[in-house]
Coordinates of C-alpha atoms and ligand atoms in Angstrom, one line a residue:
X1 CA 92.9 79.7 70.3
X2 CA 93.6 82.1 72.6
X3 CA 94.0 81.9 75.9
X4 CA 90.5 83.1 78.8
X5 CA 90.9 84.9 81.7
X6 CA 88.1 85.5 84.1
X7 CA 89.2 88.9 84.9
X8 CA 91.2 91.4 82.9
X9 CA 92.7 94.4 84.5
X10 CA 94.5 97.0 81.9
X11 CA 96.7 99.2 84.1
X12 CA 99.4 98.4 86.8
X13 CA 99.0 101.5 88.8
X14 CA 97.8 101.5 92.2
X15 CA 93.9 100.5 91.6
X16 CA 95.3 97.7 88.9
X17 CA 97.7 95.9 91.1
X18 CA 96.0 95.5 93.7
X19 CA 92.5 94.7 92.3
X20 CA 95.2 91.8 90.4
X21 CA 95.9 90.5 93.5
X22 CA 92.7 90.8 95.3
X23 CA 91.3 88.4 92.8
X24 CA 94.0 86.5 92.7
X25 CA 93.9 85.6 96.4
X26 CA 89.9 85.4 96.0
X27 CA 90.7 82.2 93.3
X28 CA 89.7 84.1 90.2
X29 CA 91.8 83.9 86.8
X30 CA 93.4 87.2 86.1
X31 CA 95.8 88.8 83.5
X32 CA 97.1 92.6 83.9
X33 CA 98.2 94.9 80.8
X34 CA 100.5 97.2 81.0
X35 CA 101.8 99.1 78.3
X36 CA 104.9 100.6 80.4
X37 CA 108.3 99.0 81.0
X38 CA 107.6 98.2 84.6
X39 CA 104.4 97.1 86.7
X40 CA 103.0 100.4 89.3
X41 CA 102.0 102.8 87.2
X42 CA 102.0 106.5 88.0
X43 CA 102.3 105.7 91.5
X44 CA 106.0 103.7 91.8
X45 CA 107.6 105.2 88.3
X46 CA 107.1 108.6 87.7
X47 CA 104.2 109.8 90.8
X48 CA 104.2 108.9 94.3
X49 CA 107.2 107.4 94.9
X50 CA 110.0 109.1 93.1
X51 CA 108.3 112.4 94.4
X52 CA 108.8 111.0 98.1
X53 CA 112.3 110.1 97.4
X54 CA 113.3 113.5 96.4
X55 CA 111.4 115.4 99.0
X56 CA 113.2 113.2 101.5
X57 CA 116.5 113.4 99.8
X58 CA 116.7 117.2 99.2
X59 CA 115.2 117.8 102.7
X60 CA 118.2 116.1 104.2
X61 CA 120.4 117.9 102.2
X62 CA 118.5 121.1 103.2
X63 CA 118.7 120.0 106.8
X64 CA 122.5 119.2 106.6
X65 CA 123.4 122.5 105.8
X66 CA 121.6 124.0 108.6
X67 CA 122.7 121.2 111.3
X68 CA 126.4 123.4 112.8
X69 CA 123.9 125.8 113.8
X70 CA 122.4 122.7 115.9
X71 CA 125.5 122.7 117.2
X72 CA 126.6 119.0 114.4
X73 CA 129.7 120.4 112.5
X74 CA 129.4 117.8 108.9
X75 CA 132.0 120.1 107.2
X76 CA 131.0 121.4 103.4
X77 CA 128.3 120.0 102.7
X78 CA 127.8 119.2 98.8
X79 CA 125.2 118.4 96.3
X80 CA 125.6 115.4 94.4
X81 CA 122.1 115.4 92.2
X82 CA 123.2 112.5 89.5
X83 CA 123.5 110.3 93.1
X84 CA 120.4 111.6 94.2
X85 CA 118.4 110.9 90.8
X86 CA 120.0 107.1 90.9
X87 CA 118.2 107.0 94.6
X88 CA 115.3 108.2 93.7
X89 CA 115.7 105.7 90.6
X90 CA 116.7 102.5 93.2
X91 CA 113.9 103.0 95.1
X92 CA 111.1 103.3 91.8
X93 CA 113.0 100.1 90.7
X94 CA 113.0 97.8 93.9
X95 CA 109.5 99.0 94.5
X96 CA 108.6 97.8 90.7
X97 CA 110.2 95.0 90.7
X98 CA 108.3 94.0 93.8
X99 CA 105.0 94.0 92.0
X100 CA 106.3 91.7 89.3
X101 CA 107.2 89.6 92.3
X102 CA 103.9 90.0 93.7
X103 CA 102.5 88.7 90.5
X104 CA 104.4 85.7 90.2
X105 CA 103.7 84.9 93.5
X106 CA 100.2 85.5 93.4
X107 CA 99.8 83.8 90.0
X108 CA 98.6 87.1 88.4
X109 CA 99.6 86.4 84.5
X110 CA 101.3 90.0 83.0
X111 CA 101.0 91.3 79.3
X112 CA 103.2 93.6 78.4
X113 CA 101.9 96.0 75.9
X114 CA 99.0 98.4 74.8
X115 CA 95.5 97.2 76.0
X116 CA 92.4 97.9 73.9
X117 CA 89.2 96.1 73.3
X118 CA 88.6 94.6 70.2
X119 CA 84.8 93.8 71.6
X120 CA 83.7 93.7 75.1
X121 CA 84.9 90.0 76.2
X122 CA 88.5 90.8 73.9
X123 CA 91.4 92.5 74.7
X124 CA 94.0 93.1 72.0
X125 CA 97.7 94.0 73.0
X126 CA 100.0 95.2 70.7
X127 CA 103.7 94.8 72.1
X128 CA 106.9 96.9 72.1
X129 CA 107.2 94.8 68.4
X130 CA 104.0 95.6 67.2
X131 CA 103.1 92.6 67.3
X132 CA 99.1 91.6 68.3
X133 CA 97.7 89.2 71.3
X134 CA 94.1 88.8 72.0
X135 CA 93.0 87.5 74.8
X136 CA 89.3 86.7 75.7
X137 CA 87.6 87.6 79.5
X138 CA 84.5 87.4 81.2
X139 CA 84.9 90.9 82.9
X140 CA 87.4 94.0 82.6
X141 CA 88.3 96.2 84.6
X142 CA 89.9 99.7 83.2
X143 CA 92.4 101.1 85.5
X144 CA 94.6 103.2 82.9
X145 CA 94.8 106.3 85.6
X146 CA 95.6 109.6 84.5
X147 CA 98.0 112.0 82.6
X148 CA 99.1 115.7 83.2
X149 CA 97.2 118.4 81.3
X150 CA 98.5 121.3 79.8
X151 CA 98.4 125.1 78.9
X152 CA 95.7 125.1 75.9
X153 CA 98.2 124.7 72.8
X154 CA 101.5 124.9 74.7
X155 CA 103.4 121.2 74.8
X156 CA 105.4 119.3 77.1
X157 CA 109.5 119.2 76.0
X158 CA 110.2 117.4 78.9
X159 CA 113.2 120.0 78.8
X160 CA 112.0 123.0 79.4
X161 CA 108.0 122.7 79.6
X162 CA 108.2 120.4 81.6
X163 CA 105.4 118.1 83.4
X164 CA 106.1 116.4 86.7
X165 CA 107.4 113.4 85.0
X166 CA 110.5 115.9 83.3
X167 CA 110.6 117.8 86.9
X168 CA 111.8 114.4 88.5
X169 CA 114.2 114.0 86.7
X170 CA 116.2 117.3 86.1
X171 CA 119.7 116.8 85.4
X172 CA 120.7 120.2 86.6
X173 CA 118.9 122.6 89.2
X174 CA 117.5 125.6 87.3
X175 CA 118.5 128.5 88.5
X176 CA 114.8 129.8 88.5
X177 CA 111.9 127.6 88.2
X178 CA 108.3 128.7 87.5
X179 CA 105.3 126.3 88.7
X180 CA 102.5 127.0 86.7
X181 CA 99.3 126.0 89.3
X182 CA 99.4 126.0 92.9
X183 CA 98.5 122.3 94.0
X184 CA 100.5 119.6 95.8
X185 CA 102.2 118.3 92.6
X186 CA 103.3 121.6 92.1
X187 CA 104.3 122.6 95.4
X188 CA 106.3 119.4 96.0
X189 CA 108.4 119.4 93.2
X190 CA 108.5 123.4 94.2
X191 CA 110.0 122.6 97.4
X192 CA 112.3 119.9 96.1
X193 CA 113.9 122.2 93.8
X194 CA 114.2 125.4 96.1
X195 CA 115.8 123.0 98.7
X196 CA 118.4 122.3 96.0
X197 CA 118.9 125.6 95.8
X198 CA 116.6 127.0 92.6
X199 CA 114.6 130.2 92.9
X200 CA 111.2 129.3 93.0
X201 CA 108.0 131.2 91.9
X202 CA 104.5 129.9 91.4
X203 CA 101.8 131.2 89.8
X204 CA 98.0 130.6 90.5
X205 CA 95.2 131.8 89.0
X206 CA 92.9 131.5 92.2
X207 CA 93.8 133.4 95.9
X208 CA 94.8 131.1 97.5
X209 CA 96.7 127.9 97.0
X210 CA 95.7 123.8 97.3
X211 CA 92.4 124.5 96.2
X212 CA 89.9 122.8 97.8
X213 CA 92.2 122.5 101.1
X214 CA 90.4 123.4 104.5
X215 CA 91.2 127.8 103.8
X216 CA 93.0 128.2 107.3
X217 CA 95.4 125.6 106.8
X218 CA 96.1 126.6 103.1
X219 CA 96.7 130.5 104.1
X220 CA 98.8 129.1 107.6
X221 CA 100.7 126.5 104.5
X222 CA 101.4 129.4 102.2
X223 CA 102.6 131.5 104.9
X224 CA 105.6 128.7 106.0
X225 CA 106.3 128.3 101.9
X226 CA 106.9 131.6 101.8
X227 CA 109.0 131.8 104.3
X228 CA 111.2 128.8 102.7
X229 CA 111.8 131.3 100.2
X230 CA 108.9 130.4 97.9
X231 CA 107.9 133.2 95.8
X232 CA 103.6 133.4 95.2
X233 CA 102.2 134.9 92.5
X234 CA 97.8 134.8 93.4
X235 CA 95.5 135.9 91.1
X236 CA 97.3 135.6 88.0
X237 CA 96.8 134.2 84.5
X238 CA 99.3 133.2 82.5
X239 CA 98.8 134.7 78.9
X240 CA 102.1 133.1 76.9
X241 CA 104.6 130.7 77.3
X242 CA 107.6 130.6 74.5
X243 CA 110.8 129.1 74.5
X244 CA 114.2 130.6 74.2
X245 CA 117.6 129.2 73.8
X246 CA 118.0 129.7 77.4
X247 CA 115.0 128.6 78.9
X248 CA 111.7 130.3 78.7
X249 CA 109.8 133.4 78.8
X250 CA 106.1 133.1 80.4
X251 CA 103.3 136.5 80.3
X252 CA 100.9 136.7 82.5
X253 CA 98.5 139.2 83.8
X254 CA 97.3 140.1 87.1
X255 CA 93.6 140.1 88.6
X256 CA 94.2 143.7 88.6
X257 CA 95.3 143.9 85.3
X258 CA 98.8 144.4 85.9
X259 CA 101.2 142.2 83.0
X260 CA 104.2 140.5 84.9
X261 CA 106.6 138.8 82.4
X262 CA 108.9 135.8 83.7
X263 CA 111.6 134.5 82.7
X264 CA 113.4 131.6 83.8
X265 CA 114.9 128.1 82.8
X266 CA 112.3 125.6 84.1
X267 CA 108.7 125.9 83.7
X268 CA 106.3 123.7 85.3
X269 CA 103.2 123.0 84.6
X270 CA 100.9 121.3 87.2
X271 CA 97.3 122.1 86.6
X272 CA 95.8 119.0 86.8
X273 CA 95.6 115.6 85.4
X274 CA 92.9 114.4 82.9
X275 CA 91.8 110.3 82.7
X276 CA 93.9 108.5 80.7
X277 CA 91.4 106.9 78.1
X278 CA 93.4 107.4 74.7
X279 CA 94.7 103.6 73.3
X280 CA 91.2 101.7 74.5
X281 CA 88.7 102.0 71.5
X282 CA 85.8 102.6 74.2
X283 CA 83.8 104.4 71.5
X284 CA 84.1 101.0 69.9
X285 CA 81.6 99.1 72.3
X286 CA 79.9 101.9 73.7
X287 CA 81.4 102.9 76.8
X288 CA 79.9 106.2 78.5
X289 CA 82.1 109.1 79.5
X290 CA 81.5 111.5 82.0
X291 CA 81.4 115.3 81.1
X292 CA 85.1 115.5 82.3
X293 CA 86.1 112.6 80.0
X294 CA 86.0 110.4 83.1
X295 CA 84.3 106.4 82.6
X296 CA 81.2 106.8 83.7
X297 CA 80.5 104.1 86.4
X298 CA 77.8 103.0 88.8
X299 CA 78.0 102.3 92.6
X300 CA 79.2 99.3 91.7
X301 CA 82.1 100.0 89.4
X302 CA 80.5 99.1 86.5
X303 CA 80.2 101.2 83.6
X304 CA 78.0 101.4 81.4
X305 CA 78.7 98.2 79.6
X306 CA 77.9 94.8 81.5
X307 CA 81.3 93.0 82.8
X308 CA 83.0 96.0 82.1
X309 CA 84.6 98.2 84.9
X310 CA 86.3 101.0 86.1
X311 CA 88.5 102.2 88.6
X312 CA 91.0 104.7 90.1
X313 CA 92.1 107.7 88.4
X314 CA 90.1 107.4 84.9
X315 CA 87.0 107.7 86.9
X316 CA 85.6 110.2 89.2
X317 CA 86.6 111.1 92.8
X318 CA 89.8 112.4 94.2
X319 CA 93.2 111.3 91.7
X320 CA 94.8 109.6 95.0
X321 CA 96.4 106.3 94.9
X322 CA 95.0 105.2 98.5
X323 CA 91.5 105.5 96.7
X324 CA 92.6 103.5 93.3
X325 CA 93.7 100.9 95.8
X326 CA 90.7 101.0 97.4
X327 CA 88.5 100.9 94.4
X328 CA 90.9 98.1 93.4
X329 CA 90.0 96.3 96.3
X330 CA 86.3 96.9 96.4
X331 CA 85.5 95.7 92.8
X332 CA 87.4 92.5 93.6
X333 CA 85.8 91.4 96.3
X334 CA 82.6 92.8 94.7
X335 CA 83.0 90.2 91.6
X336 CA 83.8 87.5 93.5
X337 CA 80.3 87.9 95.3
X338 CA 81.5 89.7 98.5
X339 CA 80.2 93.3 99.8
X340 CA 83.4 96.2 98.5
X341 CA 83.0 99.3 99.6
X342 CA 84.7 102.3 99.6
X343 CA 83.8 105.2 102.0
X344 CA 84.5 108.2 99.9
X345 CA 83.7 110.7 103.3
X346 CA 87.0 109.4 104.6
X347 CA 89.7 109.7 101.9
X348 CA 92.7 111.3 103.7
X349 CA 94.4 113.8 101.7
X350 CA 98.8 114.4 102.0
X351 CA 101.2 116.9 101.2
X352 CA 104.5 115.4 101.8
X353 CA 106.3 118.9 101.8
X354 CA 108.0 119.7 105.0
X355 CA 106.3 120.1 107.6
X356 CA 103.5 118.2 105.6
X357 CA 99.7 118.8 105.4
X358 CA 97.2 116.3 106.3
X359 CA 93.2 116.4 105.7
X360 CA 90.4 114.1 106.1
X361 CA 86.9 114.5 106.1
X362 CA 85.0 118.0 105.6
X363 CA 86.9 121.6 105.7
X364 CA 85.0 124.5 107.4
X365 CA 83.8 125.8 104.2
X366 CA 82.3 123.0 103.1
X367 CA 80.2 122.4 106.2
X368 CA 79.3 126.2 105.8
X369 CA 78.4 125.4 102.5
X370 CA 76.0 122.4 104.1
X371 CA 74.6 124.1 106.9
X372 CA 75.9 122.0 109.2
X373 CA 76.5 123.4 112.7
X374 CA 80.0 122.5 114.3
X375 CA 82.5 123.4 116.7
X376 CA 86.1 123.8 116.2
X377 CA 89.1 122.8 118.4
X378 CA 92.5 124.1 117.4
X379 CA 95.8 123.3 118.7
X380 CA 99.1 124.4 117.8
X381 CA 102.9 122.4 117.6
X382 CA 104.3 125.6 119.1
X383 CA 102.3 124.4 122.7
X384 CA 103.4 120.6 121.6
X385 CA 106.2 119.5 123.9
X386 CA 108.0 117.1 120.9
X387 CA 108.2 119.9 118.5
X388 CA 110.0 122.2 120.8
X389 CA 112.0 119.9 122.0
X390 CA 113.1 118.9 118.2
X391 CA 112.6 122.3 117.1
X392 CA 109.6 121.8 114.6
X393 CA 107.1 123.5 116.1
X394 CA 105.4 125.1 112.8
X395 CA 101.6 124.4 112.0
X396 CA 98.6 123.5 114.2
X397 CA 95.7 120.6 114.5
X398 CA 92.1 121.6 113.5
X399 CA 89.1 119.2 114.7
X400 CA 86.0 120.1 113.9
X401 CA 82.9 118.6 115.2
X402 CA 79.1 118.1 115.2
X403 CA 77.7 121.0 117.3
X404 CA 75.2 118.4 119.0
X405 CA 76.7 114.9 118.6
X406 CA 80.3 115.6 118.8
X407 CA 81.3 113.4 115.7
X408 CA 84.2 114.4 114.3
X409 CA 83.5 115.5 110.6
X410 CA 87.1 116.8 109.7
X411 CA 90.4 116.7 110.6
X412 CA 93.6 119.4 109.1
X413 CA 97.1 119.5 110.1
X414 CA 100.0 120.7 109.0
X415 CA 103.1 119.3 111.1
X416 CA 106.1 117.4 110.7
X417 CA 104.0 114.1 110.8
X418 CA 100.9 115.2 109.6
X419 CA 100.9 112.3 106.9
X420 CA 101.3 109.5 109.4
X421 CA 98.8 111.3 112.4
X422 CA 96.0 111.3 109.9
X423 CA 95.9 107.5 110.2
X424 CA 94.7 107.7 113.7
X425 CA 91.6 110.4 112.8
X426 CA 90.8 108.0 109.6
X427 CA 90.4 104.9 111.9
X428 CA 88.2 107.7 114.7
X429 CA 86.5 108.1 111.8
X430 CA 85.3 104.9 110.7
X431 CA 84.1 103.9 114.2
X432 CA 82.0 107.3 114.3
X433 CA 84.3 108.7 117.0
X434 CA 83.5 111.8 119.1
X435 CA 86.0 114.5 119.8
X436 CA 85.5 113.2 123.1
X437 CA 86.7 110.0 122.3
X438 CA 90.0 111.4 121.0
X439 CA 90.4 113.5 123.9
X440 CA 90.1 110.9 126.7
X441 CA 92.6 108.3 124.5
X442 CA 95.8 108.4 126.0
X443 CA 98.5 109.1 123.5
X444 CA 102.0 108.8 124.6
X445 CA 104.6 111.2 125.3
X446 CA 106.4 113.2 124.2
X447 CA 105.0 112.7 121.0
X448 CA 103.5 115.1 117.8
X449 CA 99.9 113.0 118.1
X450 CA 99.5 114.9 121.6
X451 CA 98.6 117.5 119.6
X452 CA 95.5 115.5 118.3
X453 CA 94.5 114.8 121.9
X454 CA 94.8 118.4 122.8
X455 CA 92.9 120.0 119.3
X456 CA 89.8 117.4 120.7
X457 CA 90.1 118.5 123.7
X458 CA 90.1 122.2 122.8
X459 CA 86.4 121.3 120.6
X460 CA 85.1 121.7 124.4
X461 CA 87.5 124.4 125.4
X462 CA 89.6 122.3 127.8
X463 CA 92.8 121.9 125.5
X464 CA 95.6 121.5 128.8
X465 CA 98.6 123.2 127.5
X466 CA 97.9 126.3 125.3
Ligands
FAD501 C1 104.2 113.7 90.8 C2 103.0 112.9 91.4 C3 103.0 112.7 92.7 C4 102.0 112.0 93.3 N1 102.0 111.8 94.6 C5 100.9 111.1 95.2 C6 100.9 110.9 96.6 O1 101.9 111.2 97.3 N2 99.9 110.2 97.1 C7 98.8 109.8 96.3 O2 97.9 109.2 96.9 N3 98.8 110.0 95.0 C8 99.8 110.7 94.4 N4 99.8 110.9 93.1 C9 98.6 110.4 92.3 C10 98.7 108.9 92.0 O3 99.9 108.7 91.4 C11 97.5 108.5 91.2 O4 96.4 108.9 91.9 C12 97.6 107.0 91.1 O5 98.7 106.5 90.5 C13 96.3 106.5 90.3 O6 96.4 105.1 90.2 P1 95.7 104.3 89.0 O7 95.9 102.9 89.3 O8 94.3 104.8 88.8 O9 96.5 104.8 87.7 P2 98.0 104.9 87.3 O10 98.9 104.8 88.5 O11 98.1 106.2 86.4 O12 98.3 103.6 86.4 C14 97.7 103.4 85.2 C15 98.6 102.5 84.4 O13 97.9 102.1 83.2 C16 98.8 102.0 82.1 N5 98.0 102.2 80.9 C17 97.3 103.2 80.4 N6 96.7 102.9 79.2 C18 97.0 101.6 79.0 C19 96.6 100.7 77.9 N7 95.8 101.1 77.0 N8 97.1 99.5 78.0 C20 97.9 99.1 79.0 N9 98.3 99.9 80.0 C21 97.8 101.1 80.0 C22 99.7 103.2 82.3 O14 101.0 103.0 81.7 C23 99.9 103.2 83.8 O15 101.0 102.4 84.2 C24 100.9 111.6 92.5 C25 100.9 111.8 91.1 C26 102.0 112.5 90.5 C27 102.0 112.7 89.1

């Protein structure tokens, strides 16, 4: 016989883990399949994290070379990139091994192996030996994320086409690197690798880069890139990509018609992500897709099967891993007969390049776009006494507000810190705050967050130091 679950979750990644848990905690039987090595997903092995530890890494190393100038004489300093791959690799593997322990702890019961349905209350796995499981649930939940896309009919090597799995792990730094697609997966791994000492040049087809970013902040970002010695190639298609013994050659034409021809070692190519749907046999017992290939699902989570759910990354709505969790959360607590939710207005958004970009809520376009009437309060790090004083003083704070009630509807910033200041407008946010309300918090100082206070105060036109 074999064995019941209650809940079935296929996909360890952000939204599977912690949906795992959530009905764990909530008394509910649950199993999780995963079909990679280790429990996390995109997120922990080849996404979020590793990505953070290199940015980190090669921004110290970056920073090091700079610090006699600050007046800290380290003496040569030295690249050691196998070292840094085995930190990036110690930190994907303590942080993996964590959600195993989580598991255990929790008593959520892991299968290892590919997860498909064999109807809609069975799940078949088929191990590492190719050898078959079924296990029977009263509910699923898919949470098999995403997987990069490519060029139409050029393929990932891993060597030299690479994705940003390949561009994690490098064994070498290219001499010259071409990103194919200007958006944060790009840019990071684009900054990771100039820091390290690679020429870097990206190419994007629109003009300007991060689409969808709030446009002032995107031009202001592209501006500070550039001067880290990013190269920007807007407007441009790329025609060809073939590979030579020494690397690649890549064609592409310009708006204007003009061809430039690349060549370099590395090519990148970070244009987006697609939902990861291939191993599950959906057609099987009928569940819908999207028209971008996404699961189709209600408010609710459910899709368009009974008992049968979806979450994170394979369905619609922005590919972060804060919103899989989220979703992750919200489904659990749904089954188990409590109120989820997820508030889609308030997703922040992160680019952990250095300084980093933050956004939350709506950009100035799109409240254009709405006809919503709003007033804008700007402040810049360059007025901020803790950037001066650290020498950081790049990049500015952008609160815009309801013309009549105040509410904040969007927050942008690029600073330093701009991933962790977010947190505070999210939390504004949620309670409905006003730009007033920031503006009479008291925020300590010296600190970057001042800058917040003073971008709310400037929404009335009474920002104290600039
Ligand atoms: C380089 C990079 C950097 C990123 N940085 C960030 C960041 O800084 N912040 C952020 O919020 N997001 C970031 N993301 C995006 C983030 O990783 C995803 O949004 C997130 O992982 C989605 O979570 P998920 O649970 O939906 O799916 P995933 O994390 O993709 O997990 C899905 C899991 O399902 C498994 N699976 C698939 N099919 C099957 C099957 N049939 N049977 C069993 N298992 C299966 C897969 O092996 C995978 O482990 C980054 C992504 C990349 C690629």
């Amino acid at each position: 016989m074999s064995e019941k679950f209650q809940v079935i979750i296929i996909g360890s990644g952000p939204g599977g883990y912690v949906c795992a848990i959530r009905l764990a905690q909530l008394g509910i039987k649950t199993a999780c399949v995963e079909s990679r090595g280790t429990l996390g997903g995109t997120c922990l092995n080849i996404g979020c994290i590793p990505s953070k530890s290199l940015l980190n890494l090669s921004k110290n190393f970056h920073k090091a070379k700079d610090l006699s100038n600050l007046g800290v004489e380290v003496g040569k300093v030295k690249l050691n990139l196998k070292k840094m791959m085995q930190n990036k690799d110690k930190a994907v593997t303590s942080l993996t091994k964590g959600i195993e322990f989580l598991f255990k702890k929790n008593k959520v019961t892991h299968f290892k192996g590919i997860g498909s349905f064999k109807s809609s209350t069975q799940i078949s796995i088929i191990d590492n030996q190719k050898k078959e499981t079924i296990i029977e649930t009263e509910k699923t939940i898919i949470s098999t994320g995403s997987e990069p896309v490519s060029l139409p009919s050029i393929q990932f090597d891993e060597k030299i086409i690479v994705s940003s799995t390949g561009a994690l792990s490098l064994k070498v730094v290219p001499k010259k690197m071409v990103i194919v697609g200007g958006g944060y997966i790009g840019l990071e791994m684009g900054s990771v690798w100039s820091r390290l000492g690679a020429e870097v040049h990206v190419i994007e087809f629109l003009d300007h880069i991060t689409p969808g970013m709030d446009k002032e902040i995107s031009k202001e970002f592209m501006k500070i890139l550039t001067k880290q010695g990013i190269n920007f190639h807007l407007q441009t298609k790329v025609d060809s990509i073939k590979k030579n013994n020494k690397g690649a050659s890549i064609s592409t034409t310009h708006k204007d018609g003009k061809k430039i021809n690349f060549k370099c070692d590395i090519v990148l190519i970070s244009v987006g992500r697609k939902p990861n749907i291939k191993n599950l046999n959906l057609d099987a017992i009928g569940v819908e897709l999207d028209d971008k290939k996404r699961v189709k699902t209600d408010k609710n989570f459910e899709t368009s099967i009974k008992n049968i759910y979806a979450i994170g990354d394979v369905k619609e709505g922005p590919m972060l891993a804060h919103k899989a969790e989220e979703e992750g959360i919200a489904v659990a607590e749904m089954i188990a007969g409590q109120s989820g939710h997820v508030n889609y207005d308030i997703i922040p958004g992160v680019i952990y390049t250095s300084p980093e970009v933050a956004s939350i809520g709506k950009t100035e376009e799109q409240l254009k776009e709405l006809n919503k009437k709003y007033k804008v309060g700007k402040f810049p790090f360059m007025a901020n006494s803790r950037a001066k004083a650290i020498d950081e003083p790049e990049g500015f704070v952008k609160i815009l507000a309801d013309e009549k009630t105040d509410k904040v509807l969007g927050v942008h910033m690029i600073s330093p810190h701009a991933g962790e200041m977010i947190a505070e407008m999210a939390v504004a946010m949620e309670f409905g705050a006003s730009s007033e309300d920031i503006a009479r918090t008291c925020h300590a100082h010296p600190t970057f967050s001042e800058a917040v206070k003073e971008a709310a105060l400037s929404v009335d036109k009474r920002a104290i130091h600039s």
